[in-house]
Short mmCIF file of C-alpha atoms in Angstrom, two decimals:
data_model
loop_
_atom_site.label_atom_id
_atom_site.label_comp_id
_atom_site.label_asym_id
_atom_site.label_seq_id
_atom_site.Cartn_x
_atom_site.Cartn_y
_atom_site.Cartn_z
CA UNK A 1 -12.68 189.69 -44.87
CA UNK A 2 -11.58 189.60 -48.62
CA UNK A 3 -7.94 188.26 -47.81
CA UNK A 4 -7.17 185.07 -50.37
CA UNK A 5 -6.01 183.35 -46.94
CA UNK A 6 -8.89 184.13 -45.42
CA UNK A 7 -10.36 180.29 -45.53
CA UNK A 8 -7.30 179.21 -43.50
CA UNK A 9 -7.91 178.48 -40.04
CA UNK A 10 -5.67 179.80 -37.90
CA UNK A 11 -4.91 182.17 -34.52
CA UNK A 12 -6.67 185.05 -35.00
CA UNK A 13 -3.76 187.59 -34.11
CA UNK A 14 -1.44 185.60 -36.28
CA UNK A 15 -3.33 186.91 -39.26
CA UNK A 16 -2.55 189.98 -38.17
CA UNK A 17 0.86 190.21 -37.23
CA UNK A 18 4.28 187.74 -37.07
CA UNK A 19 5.07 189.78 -33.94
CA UNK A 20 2.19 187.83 -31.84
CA UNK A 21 3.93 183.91 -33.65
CA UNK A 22 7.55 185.50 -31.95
CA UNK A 23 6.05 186.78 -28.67
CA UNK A 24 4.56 182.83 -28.40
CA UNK A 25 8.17 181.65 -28.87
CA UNK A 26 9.98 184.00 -26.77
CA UNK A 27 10.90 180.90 -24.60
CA UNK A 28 12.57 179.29 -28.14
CA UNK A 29 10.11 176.62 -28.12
CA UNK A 30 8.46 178.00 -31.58
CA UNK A 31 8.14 174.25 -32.29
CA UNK A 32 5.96 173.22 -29.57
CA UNK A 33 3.74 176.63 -30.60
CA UNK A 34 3.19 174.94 -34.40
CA UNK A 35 2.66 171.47 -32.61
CA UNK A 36 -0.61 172.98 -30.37
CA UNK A 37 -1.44 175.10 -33.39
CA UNK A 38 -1.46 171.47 -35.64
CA UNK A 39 -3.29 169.83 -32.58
CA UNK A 40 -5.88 172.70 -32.94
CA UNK A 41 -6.52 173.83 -36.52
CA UNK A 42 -5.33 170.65 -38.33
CA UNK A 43 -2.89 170.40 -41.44
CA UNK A 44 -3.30 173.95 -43.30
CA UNK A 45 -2.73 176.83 -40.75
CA UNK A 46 -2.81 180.48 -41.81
CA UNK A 47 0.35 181.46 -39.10
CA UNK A 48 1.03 184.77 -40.47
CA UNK A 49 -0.68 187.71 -42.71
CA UNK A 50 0.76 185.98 -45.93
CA UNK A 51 2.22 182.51 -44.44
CA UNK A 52 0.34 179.21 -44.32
CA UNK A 53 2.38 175.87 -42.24
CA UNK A 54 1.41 172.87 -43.64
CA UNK A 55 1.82 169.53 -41.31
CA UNK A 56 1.61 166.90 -44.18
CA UNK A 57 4.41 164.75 -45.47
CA UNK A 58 3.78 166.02 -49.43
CA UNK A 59 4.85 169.20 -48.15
CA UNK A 60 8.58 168.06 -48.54
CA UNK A 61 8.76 167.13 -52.00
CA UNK A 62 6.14 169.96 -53.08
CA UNK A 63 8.50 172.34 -51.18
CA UNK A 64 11.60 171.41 -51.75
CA UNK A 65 11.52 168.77 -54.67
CA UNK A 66 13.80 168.76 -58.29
CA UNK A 67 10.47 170.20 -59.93
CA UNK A 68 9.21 172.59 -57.56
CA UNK A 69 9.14 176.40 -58.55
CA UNK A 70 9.28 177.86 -55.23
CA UNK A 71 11.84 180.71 -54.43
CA UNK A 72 13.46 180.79 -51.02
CA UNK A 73 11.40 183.48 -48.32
CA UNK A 74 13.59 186.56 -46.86
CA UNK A 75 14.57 183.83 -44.10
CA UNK A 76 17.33 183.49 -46.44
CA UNK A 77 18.74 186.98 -46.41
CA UNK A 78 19.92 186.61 -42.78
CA UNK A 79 23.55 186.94 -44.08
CA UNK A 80 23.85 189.61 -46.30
CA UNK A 81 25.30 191.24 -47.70
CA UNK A 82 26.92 188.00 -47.10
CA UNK A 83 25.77 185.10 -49.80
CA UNK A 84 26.35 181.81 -49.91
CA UNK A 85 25.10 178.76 -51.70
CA UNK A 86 22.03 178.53 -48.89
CA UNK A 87 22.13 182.00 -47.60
CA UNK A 88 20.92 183.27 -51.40
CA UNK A 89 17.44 183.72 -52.89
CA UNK A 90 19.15 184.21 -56.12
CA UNK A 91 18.53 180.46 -58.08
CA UNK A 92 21.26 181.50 -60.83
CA UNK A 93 24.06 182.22 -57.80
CA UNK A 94 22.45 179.14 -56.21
CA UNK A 95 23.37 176.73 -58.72
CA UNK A 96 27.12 178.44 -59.49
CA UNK A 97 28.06 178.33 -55.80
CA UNK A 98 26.95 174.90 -55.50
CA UNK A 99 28.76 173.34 -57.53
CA UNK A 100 31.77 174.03 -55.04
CA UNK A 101 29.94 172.34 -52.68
CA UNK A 102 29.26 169.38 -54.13
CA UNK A 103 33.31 169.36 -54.89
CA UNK A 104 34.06 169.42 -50.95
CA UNK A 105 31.40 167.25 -50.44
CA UNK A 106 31.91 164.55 -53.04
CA UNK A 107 32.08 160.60 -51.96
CA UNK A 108 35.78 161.07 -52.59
CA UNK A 109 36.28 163.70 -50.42
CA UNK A 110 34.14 163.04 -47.53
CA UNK A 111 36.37 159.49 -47.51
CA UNK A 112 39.43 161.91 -46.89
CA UNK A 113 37.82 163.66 -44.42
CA UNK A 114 36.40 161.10 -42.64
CA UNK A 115 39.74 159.80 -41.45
CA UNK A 116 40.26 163.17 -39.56
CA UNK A 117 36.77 162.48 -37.34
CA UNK A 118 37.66 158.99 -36.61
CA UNK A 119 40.88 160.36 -34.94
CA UNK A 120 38.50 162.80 -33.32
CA UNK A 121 35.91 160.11 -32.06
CA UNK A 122 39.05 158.35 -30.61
CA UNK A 123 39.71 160.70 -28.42
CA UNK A 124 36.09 161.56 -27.75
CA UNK A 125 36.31 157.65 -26.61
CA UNK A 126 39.20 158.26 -24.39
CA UNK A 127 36.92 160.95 -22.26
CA UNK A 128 33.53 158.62 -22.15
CA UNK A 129 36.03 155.87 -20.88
CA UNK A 130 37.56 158.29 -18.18
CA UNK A 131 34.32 158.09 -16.25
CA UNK A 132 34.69 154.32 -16.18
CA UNK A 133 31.09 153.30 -14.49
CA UNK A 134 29.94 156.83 -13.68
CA UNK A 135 27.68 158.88 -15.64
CA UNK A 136 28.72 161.27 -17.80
CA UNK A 137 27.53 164.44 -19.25
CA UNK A 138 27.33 164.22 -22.81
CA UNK A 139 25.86 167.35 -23.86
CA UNK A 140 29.01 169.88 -23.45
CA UNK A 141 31.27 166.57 -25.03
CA UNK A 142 29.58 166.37 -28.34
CA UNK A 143 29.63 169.96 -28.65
CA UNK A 144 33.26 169.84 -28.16
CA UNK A 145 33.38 166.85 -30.84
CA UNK A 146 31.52 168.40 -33.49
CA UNK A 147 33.47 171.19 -33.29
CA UNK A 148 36.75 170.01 -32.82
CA UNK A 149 35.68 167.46 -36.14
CA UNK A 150 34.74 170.58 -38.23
CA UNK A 151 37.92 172.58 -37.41
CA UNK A 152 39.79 169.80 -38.67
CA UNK A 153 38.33 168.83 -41.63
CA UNK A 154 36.99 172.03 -42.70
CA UNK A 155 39.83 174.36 -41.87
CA UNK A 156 42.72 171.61 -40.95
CA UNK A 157 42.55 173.47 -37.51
CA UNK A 158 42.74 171.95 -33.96
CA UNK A 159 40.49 174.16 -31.75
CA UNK A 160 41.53 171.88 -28.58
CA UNK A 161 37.83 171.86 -27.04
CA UNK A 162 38.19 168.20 -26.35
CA UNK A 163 42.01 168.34 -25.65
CA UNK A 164 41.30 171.44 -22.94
CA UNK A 165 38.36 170.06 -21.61
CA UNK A 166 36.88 173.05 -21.77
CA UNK A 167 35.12 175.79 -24.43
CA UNK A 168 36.95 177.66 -27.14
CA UNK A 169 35.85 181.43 -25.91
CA UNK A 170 34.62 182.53 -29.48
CA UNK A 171 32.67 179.29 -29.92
CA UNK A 172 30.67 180.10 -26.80
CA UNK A 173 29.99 183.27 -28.14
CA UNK A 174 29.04 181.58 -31.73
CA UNK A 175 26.70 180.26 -29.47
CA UNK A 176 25.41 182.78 -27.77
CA UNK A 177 25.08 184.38 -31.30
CA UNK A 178 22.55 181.09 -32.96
CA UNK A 179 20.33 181.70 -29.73
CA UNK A 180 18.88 184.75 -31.45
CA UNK A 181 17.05 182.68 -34.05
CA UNK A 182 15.24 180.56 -31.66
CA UNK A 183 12.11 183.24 -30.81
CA UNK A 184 12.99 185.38 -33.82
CA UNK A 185 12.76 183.12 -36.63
CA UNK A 186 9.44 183.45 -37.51
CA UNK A 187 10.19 186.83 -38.48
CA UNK A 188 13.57 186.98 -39.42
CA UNK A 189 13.00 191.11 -40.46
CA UNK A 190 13.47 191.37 -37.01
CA UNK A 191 17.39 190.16 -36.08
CA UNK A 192 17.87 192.61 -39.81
CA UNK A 193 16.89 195.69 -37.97
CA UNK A 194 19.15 195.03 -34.79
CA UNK A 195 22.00 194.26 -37.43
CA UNK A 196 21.65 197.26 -38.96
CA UNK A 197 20.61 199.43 -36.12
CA UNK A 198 21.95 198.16 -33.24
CA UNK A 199 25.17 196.45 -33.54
CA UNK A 200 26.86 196.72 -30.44
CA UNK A 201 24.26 195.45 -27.92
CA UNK A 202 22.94 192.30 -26.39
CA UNK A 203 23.28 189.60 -28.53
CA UNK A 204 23.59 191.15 -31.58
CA UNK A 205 27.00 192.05 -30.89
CA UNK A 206 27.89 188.62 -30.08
CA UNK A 207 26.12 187.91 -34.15
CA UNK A 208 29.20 190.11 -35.61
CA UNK A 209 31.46 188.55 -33.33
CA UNK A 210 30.41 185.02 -34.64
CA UNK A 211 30.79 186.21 -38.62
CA UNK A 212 33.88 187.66 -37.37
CA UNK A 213 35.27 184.07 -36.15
CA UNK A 214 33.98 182.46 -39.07
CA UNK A 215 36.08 184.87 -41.05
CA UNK A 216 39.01 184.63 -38.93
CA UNK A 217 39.10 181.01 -40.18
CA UNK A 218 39.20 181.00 -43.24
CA UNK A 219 41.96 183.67 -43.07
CA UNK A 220 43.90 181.34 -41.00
CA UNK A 221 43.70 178.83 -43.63
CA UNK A 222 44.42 180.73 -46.42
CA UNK A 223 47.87 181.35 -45.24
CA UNK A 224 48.52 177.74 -45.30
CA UNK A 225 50.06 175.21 -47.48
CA UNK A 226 48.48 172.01 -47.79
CA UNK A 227 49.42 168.94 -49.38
CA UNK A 228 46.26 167.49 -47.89
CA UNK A 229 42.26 168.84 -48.66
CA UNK A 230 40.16 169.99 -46.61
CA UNK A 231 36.53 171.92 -47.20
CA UNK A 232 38.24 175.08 -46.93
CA UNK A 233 40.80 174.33 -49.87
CA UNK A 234 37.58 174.11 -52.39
CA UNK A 235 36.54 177.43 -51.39
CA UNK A 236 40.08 178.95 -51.54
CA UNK A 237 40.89 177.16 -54.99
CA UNK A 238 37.46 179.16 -56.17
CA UNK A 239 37.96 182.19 -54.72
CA UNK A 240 41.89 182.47 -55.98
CA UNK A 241 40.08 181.60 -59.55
CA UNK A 242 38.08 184.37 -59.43
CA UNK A 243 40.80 187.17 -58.74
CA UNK A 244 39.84 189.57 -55.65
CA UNK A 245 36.35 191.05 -56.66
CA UNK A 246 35.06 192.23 -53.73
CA UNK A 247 31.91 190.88 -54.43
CA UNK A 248 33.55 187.25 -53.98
CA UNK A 249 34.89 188.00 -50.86
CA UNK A 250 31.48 188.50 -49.48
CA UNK A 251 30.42 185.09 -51.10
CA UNK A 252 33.62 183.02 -49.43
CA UNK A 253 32.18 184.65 -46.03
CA UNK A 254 28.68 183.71 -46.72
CA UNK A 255 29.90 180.18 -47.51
CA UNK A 256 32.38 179.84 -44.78
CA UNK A 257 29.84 181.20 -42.34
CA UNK A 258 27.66 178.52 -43.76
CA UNK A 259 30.49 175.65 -43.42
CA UNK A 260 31.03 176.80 -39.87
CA UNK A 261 27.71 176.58 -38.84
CA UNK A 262 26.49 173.23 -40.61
CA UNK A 263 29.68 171.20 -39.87
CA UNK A 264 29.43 171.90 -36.21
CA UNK A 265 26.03 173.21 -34.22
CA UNK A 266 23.84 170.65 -36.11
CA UNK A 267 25.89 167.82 -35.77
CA UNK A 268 26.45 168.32 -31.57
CA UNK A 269 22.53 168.47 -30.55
CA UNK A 270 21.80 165.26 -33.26
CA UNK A 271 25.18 163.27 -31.43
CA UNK A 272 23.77 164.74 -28.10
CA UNK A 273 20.05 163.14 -29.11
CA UNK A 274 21.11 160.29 -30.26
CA UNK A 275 22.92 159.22 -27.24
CA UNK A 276 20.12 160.19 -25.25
CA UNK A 277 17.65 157.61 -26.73
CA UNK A 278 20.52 154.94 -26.30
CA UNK A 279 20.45 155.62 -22.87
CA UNK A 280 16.97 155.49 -22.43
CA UNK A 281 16.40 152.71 -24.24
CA UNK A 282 19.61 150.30 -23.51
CA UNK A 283 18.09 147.65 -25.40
CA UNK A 284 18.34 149.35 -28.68
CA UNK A 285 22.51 150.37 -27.60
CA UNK A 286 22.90 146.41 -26.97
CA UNK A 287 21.46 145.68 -30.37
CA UNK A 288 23.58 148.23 -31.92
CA UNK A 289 26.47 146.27 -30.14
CA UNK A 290 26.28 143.24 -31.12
CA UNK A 291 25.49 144.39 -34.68
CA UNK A 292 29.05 145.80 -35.17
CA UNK A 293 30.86 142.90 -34.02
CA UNK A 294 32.85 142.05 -37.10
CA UNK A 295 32.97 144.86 -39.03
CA UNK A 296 35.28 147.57 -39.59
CA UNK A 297 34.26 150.04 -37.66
CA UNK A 298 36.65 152.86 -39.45
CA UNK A 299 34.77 152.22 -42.82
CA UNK A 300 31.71 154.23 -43.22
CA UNK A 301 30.81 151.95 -46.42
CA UNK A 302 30.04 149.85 -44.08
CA UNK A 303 28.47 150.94 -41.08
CA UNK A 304 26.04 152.34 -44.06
CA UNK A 305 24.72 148.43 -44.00
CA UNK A 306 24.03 147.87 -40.65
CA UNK A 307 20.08 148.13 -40.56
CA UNK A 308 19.76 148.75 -36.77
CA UNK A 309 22.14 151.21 -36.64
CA UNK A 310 20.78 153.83 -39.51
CA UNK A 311 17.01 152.84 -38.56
CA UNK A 312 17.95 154.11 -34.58
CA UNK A 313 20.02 157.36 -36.50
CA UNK A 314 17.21 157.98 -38.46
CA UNK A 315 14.33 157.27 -35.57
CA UNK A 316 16.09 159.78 -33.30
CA UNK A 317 16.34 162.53 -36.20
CA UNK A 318 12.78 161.82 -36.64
CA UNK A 319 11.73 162.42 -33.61
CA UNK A 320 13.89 165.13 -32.68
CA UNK A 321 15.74 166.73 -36.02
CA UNK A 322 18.49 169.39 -35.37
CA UNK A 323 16.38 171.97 -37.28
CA UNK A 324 13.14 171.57 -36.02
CA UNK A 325 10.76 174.25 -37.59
CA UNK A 326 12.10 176.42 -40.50
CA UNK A 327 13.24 176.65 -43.83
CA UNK A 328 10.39 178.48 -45.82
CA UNK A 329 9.65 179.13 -49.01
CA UNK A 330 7.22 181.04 -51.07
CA UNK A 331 5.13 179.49 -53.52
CA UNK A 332 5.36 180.42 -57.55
CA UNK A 333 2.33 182.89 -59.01
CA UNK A 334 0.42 180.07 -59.87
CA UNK A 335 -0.30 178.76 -56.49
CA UNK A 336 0.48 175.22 -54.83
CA UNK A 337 -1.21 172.07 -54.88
CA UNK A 338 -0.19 170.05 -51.97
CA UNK A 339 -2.71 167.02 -50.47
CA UNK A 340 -6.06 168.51 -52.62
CA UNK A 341 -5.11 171.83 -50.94
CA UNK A 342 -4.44 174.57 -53.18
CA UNK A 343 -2.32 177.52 -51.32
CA UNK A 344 -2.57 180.73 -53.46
CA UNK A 345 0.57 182.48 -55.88
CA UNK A 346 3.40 184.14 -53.77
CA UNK A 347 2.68 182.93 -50.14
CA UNK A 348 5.23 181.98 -47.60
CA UNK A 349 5.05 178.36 -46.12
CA UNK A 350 7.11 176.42 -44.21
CA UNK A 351 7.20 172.60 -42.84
CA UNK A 352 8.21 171.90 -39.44
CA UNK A 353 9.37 168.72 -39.45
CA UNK A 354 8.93 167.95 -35.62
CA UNK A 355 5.65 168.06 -36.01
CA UNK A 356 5.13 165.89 -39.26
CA UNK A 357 7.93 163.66 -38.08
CA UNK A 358 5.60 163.03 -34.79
CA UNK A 359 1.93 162.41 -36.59
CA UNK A 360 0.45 159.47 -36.06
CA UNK A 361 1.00 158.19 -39.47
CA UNK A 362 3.89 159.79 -39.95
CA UNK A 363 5.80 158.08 -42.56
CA UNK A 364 2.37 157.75 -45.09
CA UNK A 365 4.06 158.12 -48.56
CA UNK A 366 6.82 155.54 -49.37
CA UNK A 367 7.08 151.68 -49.63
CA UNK A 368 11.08 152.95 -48.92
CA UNK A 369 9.93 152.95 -45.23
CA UNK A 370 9.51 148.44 -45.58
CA UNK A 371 12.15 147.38 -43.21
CA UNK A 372 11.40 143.40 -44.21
CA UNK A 373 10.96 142.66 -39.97
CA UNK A 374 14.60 142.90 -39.55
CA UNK A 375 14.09 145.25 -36.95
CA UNK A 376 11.50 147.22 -34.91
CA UNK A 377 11.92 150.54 -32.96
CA UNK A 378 8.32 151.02 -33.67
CA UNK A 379 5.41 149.78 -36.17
CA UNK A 380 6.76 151.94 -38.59
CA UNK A 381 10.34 153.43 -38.15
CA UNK A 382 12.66 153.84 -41.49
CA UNK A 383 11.16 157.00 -42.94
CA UNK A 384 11.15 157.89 -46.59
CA UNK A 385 14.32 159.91 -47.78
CA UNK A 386 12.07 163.08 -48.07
CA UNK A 387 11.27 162.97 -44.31
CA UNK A 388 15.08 163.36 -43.45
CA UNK A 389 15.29 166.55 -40.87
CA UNK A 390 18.71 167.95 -42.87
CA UNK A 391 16.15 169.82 -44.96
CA UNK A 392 16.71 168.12 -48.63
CA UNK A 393 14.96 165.29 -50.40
CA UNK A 394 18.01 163.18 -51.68
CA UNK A 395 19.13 160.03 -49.82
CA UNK A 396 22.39 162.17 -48.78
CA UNK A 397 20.93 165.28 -48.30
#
């Protein structure tokens, strides 16, 4: 009755308890739970005893924006003791780990690293064109792509998924492993007790396993010699600075875990999407076509220009992004303003992005959006850099 969330609207029993928001997405279809709840209560919805979800387009810059004074929600502990550059709620550690980061992932080094994938998306070429004019199955191929890719130019390792035809045994179990977040990541407390408690059963084991892989990698590579960079050689080069504190140890697992997972099970499903809506909608494949006649196809400087082929990239992560509901973040003591809304001092909220990315004007805030009628996948298709679905509000994020 006195609650300062209390105005909200909302499901009743979500004010009372996360556990009735993860029993609705026990089928992991949390984002088609926050879509009915949008449809029902409108753009402010109390989802939780201290959590409002906001469906409006501000909420990206408010949340995540180079002035905002947010702190990261315990969605972020999911790896400890493991840290890493995301996996901390620590801003201090934040900054100092990602300045690695932004080392592997310079312009320079992404041009070295993108000559590794276009060896792999030749021979993800060679098995499309082995089907000549039958259909083929895409989905288990660009899993086998994105992971072979990230092996390579993360850890300079071949994990032969595309070679073999055929799954890597500990990345099925990664997978197995990720499944876990799908109904439980509205209350992430949750997976933290079966960690701790339960270890060895159902899925949970298959969690350690995962961390286990991810650590087996970066082992691998450590006891190589490389004349050529990878990710991996960034974190080593830091972590060999830094002499053996134990303490670092847990952070290159944290950001190895982190590598593993970004490089590889966000990529596949995006890939996987994309070429979905290209086969839907041929029309938009044929323009792609005939836009990439004449240019070299091996330099990413240019492929960057071609304004049918980012606005169909970007129109597919709109309407389906690889992360569809979470991160969250809890706002600073002094509350948040966001639309003429003011959501009170030290209260989760999150942004689900399938949702906003799917309103009817969803793409209200930026003139960036003006495609000058070179090309129309809908009235209003190129969304503003702060609607991207990788979770950042920077052109590249």
């Amino acid at each position: 009755m006195f609650h300062r969330l209390k105005h909200f609207p909302g499901p009743k029993l979500a004010a009372v308890s996360k556990l009735w928001h993860v029993w609705k997405c026990h089928d992991s279809r949390g984002h088609l739970v926050l879509q009915a709840w949008y449809e029902e209560y409108g753009e402010f919805v109390r989802t939780g005893p201290n959590e409002i979800t906001i469906f409006h387009p501000e909420a990206y810059e408010a949340m995540d924006g180079p002035d905002n004074r947010n702190t990261r929600s315990d969605w972020y502990d999911l790896l400890y003791p493991r840290i890493s550059s995301i996996f901390t709620r620590d801003r201090q550690l934040h900054h100092e780990r990602r300045k690695m980061w932004e080392h592997a992932l310079s312009r320079k080094a992404l041009l070295l690293y993108h000559l590794r994938v276009i060896e792999k998306v030749q021979t993800l070429q060679r098995l499309v064109a082995l089907g000549e004019s039958r259909p083929v199955l895409i989905n288990d191929l660009m899993y086998f792509f994105a992971f072979d890719s990230m092996g390579d130019f993360a850890f300079s390792e071949d994990f032969g998924m595309m070679r073999n035809e055929r799954w890597h045994s500990s990345i099925a179990t990664f997978r197995s492993a990720l499944t876990l977040l799908g109904p439980f990541s509205p209350a992430i407390w949750i997976p933290r007790l079966g960690f701790a408690f339960i270890p060895s059963l159902w899925k949970v084991k298959n969690w350690f396993h995962m961390l286990e892989f991810c650590d087996q990698c970066m082992a691998r590579r450590m006891k190589k010699t490389l004349s050529d960079r990878d990710i991996a050689s960034w974190f080593i080069a830091d972590h060999v600075k830094h002499g053996s504190d134990p303490t670092r140890a847990r952070w290159l697992s944290g950001d190895t875990a982190t590598l593993v997972v970004a490089g590889s099970d966000t990529t596949a499903p995006s890939l996987t999407l994309l070429f979905y809506f290209l086969a839907r909608y041929p029309m938009h494949a044929e323009k792609i076509y005939e836009e990439i006649h004449g240019v070299d196809r091996e330099n990413p400087a240019a492929l960057a220009t071609l304004p049918h082929l980012t606005g169909t990239i970007n129109e597919a992560m709109r309407l389906l992004p690889a992360v569809l509901t979470f991160s969250s973040r809890v706002t600073p003591p002094e509350g948040l303003m966001i639309n003429e809304t003011l959501i009170p001092g030290n209260t989760k909220i999150c942004a689900p992005r399938y949702t906003i990315g799917r309103r009817e004007e969803p793409l209200i805030l930026s003139e960036v959006r003006n495609t000058k009628g070179i090309f129309k996948l809908r009235q209003l298709m190129s969304p503003p850099m702060s609607s991207f679905p990788s979770g950042g509000t920077a052109n590249r994020s």
